[in-house]
Coordinates of C-alpha atoms and ligand atoms in Angstrom, one line a residue:
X28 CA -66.2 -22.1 27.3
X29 CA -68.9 -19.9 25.5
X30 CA -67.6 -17.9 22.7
X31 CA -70.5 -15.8 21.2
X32 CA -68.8 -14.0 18.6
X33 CA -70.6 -11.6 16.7
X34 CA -67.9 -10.3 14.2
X35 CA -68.9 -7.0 12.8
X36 CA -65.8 -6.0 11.6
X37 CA -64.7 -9.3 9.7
X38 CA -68.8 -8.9 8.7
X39 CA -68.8 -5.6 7.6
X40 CA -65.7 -3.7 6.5
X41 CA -64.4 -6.8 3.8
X42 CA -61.0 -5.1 2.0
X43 CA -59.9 -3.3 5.4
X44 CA -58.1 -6.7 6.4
X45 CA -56.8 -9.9 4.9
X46 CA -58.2 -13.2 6.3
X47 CA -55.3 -14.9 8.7
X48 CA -54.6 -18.1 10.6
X49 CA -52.8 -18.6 13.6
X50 CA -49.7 -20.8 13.9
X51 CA -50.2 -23.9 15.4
X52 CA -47.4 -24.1 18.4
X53 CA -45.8 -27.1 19.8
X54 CA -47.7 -26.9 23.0
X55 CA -49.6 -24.6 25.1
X56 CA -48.8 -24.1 28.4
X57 CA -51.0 -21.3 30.8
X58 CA -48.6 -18.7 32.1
X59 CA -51.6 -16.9 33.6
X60 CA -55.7 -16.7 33.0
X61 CA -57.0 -13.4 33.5
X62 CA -60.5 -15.0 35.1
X63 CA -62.1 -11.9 36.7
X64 CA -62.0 -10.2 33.1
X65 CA -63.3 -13.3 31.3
X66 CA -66.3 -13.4 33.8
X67 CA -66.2 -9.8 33.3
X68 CA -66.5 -9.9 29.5
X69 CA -69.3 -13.1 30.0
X70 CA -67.1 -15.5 29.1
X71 CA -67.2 -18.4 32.0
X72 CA -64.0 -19.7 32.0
X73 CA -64.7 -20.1 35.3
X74 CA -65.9 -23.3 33.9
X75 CA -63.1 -24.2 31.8
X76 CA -59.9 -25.9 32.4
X77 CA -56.5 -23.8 32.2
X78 CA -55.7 -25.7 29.8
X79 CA -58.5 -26.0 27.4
X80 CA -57.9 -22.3 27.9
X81 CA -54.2 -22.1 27.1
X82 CA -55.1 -24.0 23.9
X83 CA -57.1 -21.7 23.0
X84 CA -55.6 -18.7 23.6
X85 CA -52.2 -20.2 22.0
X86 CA -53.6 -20.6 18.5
X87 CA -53.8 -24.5 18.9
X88 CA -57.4 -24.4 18.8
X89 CA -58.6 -21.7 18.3
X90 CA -62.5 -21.0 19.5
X91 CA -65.6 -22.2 17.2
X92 CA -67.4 -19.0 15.1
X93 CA -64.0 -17.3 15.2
X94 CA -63.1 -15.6 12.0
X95 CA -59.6 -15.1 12.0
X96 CA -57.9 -11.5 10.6
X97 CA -55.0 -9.0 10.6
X98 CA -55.7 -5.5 10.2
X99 CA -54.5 -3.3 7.8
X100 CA -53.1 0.1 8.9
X101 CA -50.1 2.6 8.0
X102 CA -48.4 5.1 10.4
X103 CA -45.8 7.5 11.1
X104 CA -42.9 6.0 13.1
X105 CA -40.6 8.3 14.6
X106 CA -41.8 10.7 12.3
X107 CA -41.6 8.9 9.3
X108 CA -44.9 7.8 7.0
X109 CA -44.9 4.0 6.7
X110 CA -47.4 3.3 3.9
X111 CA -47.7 0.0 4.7
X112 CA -47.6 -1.9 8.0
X113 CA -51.0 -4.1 9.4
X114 CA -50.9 -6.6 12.2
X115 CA -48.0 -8.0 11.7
X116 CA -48.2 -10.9 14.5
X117 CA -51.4 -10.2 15.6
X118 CA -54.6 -11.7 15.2
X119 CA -58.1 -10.4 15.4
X120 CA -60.3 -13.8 16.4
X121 CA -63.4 -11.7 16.7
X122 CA -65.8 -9.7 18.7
X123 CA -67.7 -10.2 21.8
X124 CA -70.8 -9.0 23.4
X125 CA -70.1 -8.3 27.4
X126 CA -72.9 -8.5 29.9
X127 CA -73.3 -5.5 30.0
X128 CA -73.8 -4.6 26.2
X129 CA -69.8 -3.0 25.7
X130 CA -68.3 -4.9 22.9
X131 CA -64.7 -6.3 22.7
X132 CA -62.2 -7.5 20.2
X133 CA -60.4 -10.4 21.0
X134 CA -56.7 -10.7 19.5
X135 CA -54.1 -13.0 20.0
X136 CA -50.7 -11.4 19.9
X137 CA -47.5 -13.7 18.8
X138 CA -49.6 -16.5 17.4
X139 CA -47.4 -16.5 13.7
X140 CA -46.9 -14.7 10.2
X141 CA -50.1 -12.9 8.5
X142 CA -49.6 -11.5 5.3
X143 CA -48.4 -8.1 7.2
X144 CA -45.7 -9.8 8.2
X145 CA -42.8 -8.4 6.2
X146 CA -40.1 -9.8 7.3
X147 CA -41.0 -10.2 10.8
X148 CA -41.6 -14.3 12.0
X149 CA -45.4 -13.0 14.0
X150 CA -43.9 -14.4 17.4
X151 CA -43.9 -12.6 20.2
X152 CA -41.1 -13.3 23.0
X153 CA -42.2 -14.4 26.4
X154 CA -40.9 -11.5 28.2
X155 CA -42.5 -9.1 26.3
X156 CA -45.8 -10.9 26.7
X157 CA -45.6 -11.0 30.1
X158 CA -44.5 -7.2 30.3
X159 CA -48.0 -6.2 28.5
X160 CA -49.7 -8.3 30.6
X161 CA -48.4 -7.1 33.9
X162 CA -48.6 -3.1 32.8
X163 CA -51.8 -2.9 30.9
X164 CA -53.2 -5.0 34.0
X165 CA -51.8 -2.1 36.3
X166 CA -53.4 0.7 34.0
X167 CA -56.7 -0.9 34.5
X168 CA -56.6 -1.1 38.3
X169 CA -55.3 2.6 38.0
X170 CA -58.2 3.5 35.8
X171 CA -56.2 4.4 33.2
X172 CA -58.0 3.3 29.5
X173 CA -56.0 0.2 28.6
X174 CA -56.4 -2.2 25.9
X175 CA -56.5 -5.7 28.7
X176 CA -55.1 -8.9 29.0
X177 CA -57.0 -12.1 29.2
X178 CA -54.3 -15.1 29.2
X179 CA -50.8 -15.7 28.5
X180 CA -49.7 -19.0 27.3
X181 CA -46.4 -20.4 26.3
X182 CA -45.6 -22.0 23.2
X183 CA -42.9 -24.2 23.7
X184 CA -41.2 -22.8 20.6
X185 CA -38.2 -20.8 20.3
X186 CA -38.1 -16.8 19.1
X187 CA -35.0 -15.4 17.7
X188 CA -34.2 -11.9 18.5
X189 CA -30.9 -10.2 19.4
X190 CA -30.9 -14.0 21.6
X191 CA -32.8 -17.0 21.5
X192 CA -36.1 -16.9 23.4
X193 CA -38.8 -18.7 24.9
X194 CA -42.6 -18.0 22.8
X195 CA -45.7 -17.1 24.3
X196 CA -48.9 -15.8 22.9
X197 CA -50.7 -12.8 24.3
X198 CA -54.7 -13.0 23.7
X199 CA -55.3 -8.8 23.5
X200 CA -58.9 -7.5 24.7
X201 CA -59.6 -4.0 23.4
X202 CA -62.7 -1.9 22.9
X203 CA -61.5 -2.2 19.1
X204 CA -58.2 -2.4 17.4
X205 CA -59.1 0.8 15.1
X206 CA -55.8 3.3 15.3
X207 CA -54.9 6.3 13.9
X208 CA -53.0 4.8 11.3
X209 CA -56.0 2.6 9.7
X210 CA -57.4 5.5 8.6
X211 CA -53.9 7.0 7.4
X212 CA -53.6 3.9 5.7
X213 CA -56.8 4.1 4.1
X214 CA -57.0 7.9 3.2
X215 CA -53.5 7.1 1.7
X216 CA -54.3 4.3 -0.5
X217 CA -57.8 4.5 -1.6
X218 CA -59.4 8.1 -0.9
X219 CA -62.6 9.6 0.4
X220 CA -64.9 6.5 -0.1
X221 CA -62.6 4.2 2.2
X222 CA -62.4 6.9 5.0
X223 CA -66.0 7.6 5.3
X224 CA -67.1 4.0 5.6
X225 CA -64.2 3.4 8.3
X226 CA -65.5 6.3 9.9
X227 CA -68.8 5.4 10.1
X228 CA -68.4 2.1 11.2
X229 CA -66.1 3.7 13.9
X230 CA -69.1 5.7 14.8
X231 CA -71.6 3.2 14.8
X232 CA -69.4 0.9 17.3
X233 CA -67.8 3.6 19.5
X234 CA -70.2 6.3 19.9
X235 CA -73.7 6.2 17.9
X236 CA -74.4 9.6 18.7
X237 CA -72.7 11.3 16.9
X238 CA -74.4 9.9 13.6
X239 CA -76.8 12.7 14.2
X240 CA -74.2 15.5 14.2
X241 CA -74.2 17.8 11.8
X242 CA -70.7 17.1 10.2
X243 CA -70.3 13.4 12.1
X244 CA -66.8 12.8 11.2
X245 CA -66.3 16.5 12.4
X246 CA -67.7 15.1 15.4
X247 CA -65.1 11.7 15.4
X248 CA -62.5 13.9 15.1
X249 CA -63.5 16.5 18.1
X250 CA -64.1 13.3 20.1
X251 CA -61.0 11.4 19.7
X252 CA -58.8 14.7 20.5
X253 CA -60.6 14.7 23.6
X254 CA -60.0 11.2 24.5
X255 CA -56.0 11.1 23.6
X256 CA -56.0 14.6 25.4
X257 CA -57.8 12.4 28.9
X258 CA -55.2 9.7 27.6
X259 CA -52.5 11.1 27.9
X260 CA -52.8 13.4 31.1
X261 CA -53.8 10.2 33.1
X262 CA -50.6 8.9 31.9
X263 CA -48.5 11.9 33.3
X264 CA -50.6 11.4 36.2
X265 CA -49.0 8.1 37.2
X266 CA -45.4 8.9 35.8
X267 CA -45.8 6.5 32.6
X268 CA -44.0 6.7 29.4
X269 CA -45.7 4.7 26.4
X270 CA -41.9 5.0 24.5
X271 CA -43.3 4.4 20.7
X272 CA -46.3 6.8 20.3
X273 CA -46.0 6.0 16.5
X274 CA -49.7 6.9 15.3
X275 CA -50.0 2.9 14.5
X276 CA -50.4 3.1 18.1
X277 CA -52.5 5.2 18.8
X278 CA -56.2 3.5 19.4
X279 CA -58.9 5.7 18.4
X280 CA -61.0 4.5 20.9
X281 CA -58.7 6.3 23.8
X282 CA -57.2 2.9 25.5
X283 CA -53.8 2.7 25.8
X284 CA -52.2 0.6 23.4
X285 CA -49.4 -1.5 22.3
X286 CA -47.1 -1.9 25.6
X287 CA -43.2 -2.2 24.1
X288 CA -41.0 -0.1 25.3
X289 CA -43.1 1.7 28.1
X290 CA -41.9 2.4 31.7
X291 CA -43.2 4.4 34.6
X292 CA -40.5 7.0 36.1
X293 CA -39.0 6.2 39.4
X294 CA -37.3 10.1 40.2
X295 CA -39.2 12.5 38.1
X296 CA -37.3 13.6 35.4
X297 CA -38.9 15.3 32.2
X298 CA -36.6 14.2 29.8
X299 CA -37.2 10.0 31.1
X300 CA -36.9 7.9 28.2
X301 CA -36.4 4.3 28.5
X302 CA -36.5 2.8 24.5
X303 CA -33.6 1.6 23.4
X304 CA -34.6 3.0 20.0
X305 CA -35.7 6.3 20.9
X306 CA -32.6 7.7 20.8
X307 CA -33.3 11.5 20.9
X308 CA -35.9 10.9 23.3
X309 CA -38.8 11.7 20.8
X310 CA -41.4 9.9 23.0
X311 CA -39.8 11.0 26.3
X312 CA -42.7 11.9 29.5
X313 CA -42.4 15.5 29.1
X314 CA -42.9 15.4 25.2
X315 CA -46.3 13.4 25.8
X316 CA -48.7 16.0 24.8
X317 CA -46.4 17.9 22.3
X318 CA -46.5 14.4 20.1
X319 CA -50.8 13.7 20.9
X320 CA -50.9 17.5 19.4
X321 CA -48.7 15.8 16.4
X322 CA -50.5 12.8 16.4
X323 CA -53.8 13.9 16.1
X324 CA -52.5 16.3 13.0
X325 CA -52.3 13.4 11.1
X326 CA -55.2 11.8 11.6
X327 CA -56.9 15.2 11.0
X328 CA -55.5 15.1 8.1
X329 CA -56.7 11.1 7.0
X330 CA -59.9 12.4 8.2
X331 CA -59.7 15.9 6.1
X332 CA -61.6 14.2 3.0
X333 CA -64.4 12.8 4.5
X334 CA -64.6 16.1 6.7
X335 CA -64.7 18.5 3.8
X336 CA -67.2 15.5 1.7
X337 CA -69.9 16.5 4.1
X338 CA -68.9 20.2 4.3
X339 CA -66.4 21.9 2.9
X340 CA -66.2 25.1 5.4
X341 CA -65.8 22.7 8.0
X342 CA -62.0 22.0 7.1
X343 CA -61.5 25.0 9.1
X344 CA -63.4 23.6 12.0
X345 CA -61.1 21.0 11.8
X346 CA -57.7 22.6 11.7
X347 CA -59.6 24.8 14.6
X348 CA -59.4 21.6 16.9
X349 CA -56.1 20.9 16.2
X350 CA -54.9 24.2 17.1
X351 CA -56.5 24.0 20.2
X352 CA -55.3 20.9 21.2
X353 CA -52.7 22.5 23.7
X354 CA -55.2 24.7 25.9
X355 CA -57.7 21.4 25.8
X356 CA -54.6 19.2 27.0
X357 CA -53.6 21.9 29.4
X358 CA -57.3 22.3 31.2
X359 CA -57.4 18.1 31.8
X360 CA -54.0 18.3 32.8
X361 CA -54.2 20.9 35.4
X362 CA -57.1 19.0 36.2
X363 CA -55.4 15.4 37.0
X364 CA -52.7 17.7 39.0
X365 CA -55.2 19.2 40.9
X366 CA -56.4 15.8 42.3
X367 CA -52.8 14.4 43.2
X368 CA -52.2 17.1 45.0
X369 CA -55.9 17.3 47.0
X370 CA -56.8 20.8 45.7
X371 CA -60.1 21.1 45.5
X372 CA -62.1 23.4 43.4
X373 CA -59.9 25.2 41.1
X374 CA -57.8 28.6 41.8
X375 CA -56.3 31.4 40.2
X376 CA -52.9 30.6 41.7
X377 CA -53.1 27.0 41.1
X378 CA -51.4 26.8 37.9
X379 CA -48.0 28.5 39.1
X380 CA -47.9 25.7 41.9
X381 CA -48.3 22.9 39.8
X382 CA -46.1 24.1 37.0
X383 CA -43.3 25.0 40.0
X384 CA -43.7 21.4 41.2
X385 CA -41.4 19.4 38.2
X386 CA -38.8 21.9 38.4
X387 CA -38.7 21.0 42.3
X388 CA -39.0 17.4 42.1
X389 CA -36.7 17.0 39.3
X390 CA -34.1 19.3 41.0
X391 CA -34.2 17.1 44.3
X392 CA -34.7 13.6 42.4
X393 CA -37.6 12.7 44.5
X394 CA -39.1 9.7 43.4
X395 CA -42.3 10.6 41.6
X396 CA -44.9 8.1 42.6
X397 CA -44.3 8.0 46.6
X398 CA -44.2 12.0 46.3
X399 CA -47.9 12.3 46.5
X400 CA -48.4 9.9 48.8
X401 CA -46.0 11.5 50.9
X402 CA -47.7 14.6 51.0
X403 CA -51.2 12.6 52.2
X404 CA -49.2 11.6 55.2
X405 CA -47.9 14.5 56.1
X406 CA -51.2 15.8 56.3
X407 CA -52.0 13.2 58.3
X408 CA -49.1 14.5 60.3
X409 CA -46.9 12.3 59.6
X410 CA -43.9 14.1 58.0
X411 CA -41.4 11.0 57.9
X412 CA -42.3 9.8 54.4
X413 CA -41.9 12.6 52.7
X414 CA -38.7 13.4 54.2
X415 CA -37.4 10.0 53.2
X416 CA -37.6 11.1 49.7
X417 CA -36.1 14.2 50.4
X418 CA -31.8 15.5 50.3
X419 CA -32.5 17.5 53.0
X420 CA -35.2 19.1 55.3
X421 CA -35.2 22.3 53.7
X422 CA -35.4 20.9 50.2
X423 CA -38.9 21.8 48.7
X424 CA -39.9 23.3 52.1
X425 CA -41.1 26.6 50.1
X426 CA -42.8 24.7 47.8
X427 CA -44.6 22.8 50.8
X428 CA -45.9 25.6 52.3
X429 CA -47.1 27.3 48.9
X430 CA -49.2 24.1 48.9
X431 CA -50.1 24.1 52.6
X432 CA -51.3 27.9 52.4
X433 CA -53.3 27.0 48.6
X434 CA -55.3 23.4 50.6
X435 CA -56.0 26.2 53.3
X436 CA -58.0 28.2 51.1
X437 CA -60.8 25.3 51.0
X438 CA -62.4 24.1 54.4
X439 CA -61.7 20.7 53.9
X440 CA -60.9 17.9 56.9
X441 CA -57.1 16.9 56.4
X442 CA -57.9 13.7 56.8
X443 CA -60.5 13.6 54.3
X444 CA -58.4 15.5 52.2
X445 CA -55.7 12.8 52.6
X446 CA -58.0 9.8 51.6
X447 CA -59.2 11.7 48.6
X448 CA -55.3 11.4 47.5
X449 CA -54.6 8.5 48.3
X450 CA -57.5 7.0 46.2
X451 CA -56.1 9.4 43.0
X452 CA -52.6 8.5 44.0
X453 CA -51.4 4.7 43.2
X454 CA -48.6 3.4 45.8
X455 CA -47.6 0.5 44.1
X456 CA -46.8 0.6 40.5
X457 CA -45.0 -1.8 37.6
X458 CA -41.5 -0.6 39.1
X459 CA -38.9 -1.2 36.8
X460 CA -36.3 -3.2 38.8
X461 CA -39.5 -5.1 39.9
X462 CA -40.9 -5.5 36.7
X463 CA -37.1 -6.8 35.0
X464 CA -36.5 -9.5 38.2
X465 CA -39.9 -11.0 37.6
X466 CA -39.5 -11.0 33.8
X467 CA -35.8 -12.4 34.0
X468 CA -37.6 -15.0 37.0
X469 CA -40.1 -16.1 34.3
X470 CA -37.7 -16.9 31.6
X471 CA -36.1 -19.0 33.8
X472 CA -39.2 -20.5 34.2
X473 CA -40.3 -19.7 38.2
X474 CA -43.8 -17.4 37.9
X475 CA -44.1 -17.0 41.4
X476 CA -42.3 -13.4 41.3
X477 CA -44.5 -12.1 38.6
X478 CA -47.5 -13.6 40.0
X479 CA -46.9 -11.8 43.4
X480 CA -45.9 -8.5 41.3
X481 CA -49.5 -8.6 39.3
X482 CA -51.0 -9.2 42.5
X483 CA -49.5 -5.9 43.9
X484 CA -50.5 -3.9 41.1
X485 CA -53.9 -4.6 40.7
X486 CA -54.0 -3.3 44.4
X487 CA -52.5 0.0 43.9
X488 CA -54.0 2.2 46.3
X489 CA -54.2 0.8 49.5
X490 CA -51.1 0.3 52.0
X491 CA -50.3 -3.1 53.3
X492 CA -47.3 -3.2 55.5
X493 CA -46.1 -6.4 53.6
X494 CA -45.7 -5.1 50.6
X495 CA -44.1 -2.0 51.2
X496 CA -40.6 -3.6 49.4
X497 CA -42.4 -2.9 46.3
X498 CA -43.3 0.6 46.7
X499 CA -39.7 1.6 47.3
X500 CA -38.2 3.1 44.4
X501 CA -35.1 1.3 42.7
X502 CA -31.7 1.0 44.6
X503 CA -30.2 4.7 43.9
X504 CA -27.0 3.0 42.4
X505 CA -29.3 0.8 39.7
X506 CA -28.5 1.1 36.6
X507 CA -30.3 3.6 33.9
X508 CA -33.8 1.6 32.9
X509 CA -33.8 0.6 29.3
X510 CA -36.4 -1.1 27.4
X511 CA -36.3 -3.0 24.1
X512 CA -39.3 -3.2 21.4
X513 CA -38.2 -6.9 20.7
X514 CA -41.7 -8.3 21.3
Ligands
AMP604 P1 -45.1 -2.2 17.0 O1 -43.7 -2.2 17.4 O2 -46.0 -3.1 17.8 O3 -45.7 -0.9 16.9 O4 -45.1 -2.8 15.5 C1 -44.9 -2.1 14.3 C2 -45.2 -2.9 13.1 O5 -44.3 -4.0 13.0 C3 -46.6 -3.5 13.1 O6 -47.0 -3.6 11.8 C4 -46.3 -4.9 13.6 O7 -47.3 -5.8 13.2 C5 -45.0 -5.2 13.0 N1 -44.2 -6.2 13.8 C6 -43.6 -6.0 14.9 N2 -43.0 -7.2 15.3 C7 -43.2 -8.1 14.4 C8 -42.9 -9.5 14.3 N3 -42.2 -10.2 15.2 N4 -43.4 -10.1 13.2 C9 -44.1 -9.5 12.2 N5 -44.4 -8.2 12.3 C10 -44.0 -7.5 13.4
MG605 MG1 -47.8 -1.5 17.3

């Protein structure tokens, strides 16, 4: 196994992170190897043994020229400024150079106490690991940015939470661990110097470019709007609701990050909140972009010092961004609506349909996800799925035809039309019932239901008549999904 680590961060940016090591646990067991994104990321496990792998992706050896580290970050949870927080039971092993020049960090997850740690024992639970796994797996196939998974191993050891569980290890790819709340943490503590180096170095690893704007961390701050903005509409696109947007979650490089309490939707409903800790449904799907508007106030304001350093006038330029964060959100939005539905080149009457839709879909509880799929078949005239997800035949029929009359406009084949959805439109998602059986399966120690779920989901476009049990929606009698942060 060929680990060419080239750490810049541990290299480079010495006082934004204490030195860690992980845990060693009683054994290391595979759960599952991730292989196409190891050879993906050059690193040949092809050639290596599951488990030489599992070892060392477990903490129990970990890989030569690693250099071991947990972050240190703040953030606002639930609204409320945590000075200090930092990877608690994570651990940053280093960086790696991909084939094609992108570079990653690598970071087990679970593998024991760092000097974040608090209170907390740095173990993650096996369901939880296995949960990440399976969902940030199913963003990627969508083409949603997602921090990835590369292995999960078990430990053998016990973790306590509200019950006694089994321990794994998640080893964490992401294009870097950098989040909102490092540079809240640092803007906090230690002032203008601190914030300008972190966002250099952010610039010089994510997007050299803008070294040459005029005000570059004017420049960071335009670009990460704009990412969260793409972020988070691709979310709404495929029903999914992250549940703890805390801004210590929030990557700046635009990946999805830290998968607790997140769910995808089964009957649209606006208000769908499935955290057991998010209690007035802060995070809820509908409140998305309201709380990336909030979010990206804060780390407009960590960013305010190093903004006004190189020019003071352009404090306004920033609040300027902010303010406009709604319209930007609203124009990518509209956009990723556009697609599910098939319209094609924007209209002036557009907006009305798409903002009718919700109200439609939540009034008749139609099961988000198959929706849009639906509507591809009935253009291929083949009215039966839809139906299936409808009370009765007249329910939404208005709405269908606004939507017949608007695809009219465009002289586009229906067939075509209907491809071009279905490629925009997943079929098979992370369902919740299917998610909770696999994860209650794996505890128990039988993989075989999760395997065959992962397998689904990184296939989430095309139709295969054998797997159409896990594109149905849960039973309508299932009990309200709730998720727990107890990773
Ligand atoms: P999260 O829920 O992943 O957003 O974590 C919030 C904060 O709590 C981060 O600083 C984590 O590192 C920390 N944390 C969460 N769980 C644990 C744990 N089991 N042990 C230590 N720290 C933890
Ligand atoms: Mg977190």
């Amino acid at each position: 196994m060929n680990f060419l680590f080239d750490n810049t961060f541990c290299d480079q940016m010495e006082g934004f992170y204490a030195p860690a090591d992980a845990a060693r646990p009683s054994k290391a067991m595979s759960l599952a190897i991730n292989h196409a994104l190891a050879v993906k990321l050059g690193l040949k496990s092809a050639c290596a043994s599951n488990e030489m792998l599992a070892q060392l992706f477990s903490g129990f050896a970990l890989p030569a020229g690693a250099s071991p580290l947990a972050l240190a970050y703040a953030g606002h949870q639930f609204g409320q400024f945590s000075p200090q927080l930092g990877d608690g039971r994570a651990l940053l092993l280093g960086e790696i150079i991909a084939p094609d020049g992108a570079r990653f960090d690598i970071q087990l997850k679970g593998s024991g106490p760092t000097p974040f740690s608090r209170n907390g024992d740095g173990k993650a639970a096996l369901g939880p690991v296995l949960r990440e796994y399976l969902v940030s797996e199913a963003m990627a196939a969508m083409g949603v940015p997602t921090t990835r998974s590369l292995a999960a191993v078990a430990t053998g050891d016990r973790v306590q939470r509200e019950r006694s569980h089994p321990g794994a290890v998640l080893t964490r790819v992401a294009s870097s661990h950098i989040r909102v709340g490092t540079f809240q943490f640092f803007a906090a503590h230690f002032g203008v110097d601190h914030v300008v180096k972190l966002s250099d170095y952010t610039i010089w690893r994510h997007w050299p470019e803008l070294a040459a704007a005029a005000n570059p961390h004017l420049a960071l701050l335009d670009r990460v709007i704009g990412l969260q903005c793409e972020l988070v509409a691709r979310w709404m696109g495929v029903g999914f609701v992250h549940g703890v947007m805390n801004t210590d979650n929030v990557a700046i490089c635009g990946e999805t990050l830290d998968y607790g309490p997140c769910a995808f939707m089964d009957r649209f409903a606006v208000n769908a909140a499935f955290s057991s800790i998010d209690t007035n449904g802060r995070y809820a799907y509908g409140r998305q972009p309201q709380i990336t508007h909030w979010n990206m106030a804060r780390f407009a304001e960590a960013m305010l010092p190093a903004i006004h350093a190189v020019e003071p006038a352009d404090v306004d330029a920033a609040k300027a961004l902010v303010d406009a964060i709604p319209v930007r959100f609203r124009a990518i939005w509209l956009s990723e609506m556009r697609a599910k539905l098939g319209l094609g080149k924007p209209h002036k009457d557009d907006e009305k349909l798409i903002d009718s839709l919700f109200g439609e879909l939540e009034q008749h509880s139609v099961d988000f996800t198959s929706f849009f799929r639906g509507l591809a078949q009935l253009l291929r005239g083949d009215g039966d799925m839809l139906q299936s997800l409808l009370p009765d035949a007249e329910a939404m029929a208005p709405w269908i035809a606004d939507w017949w009359a608007q695809l009219e406009r465009e002289a586009i084949a229906p067939l075509e039309r209907a491809d071009a959805m279905d490629a925009v439109n997943p079929l098979y998602i992370p369902r919740n019932h299917l998610v909770e059986a696999a994860l209650v399966a794996a505890e128990e120690g039988d993989m075989a239901p999760w395997h065959a779920l992962l397998e689904v989901v990184q296939h989430p476009y095309v139709h295969r008549p054998e797997w159409d049990v896990y594109a149905h929606p849960a039973p309508e009698d299932a009990a309200p999904h709730v998720t727990f942060c107890g990773t």
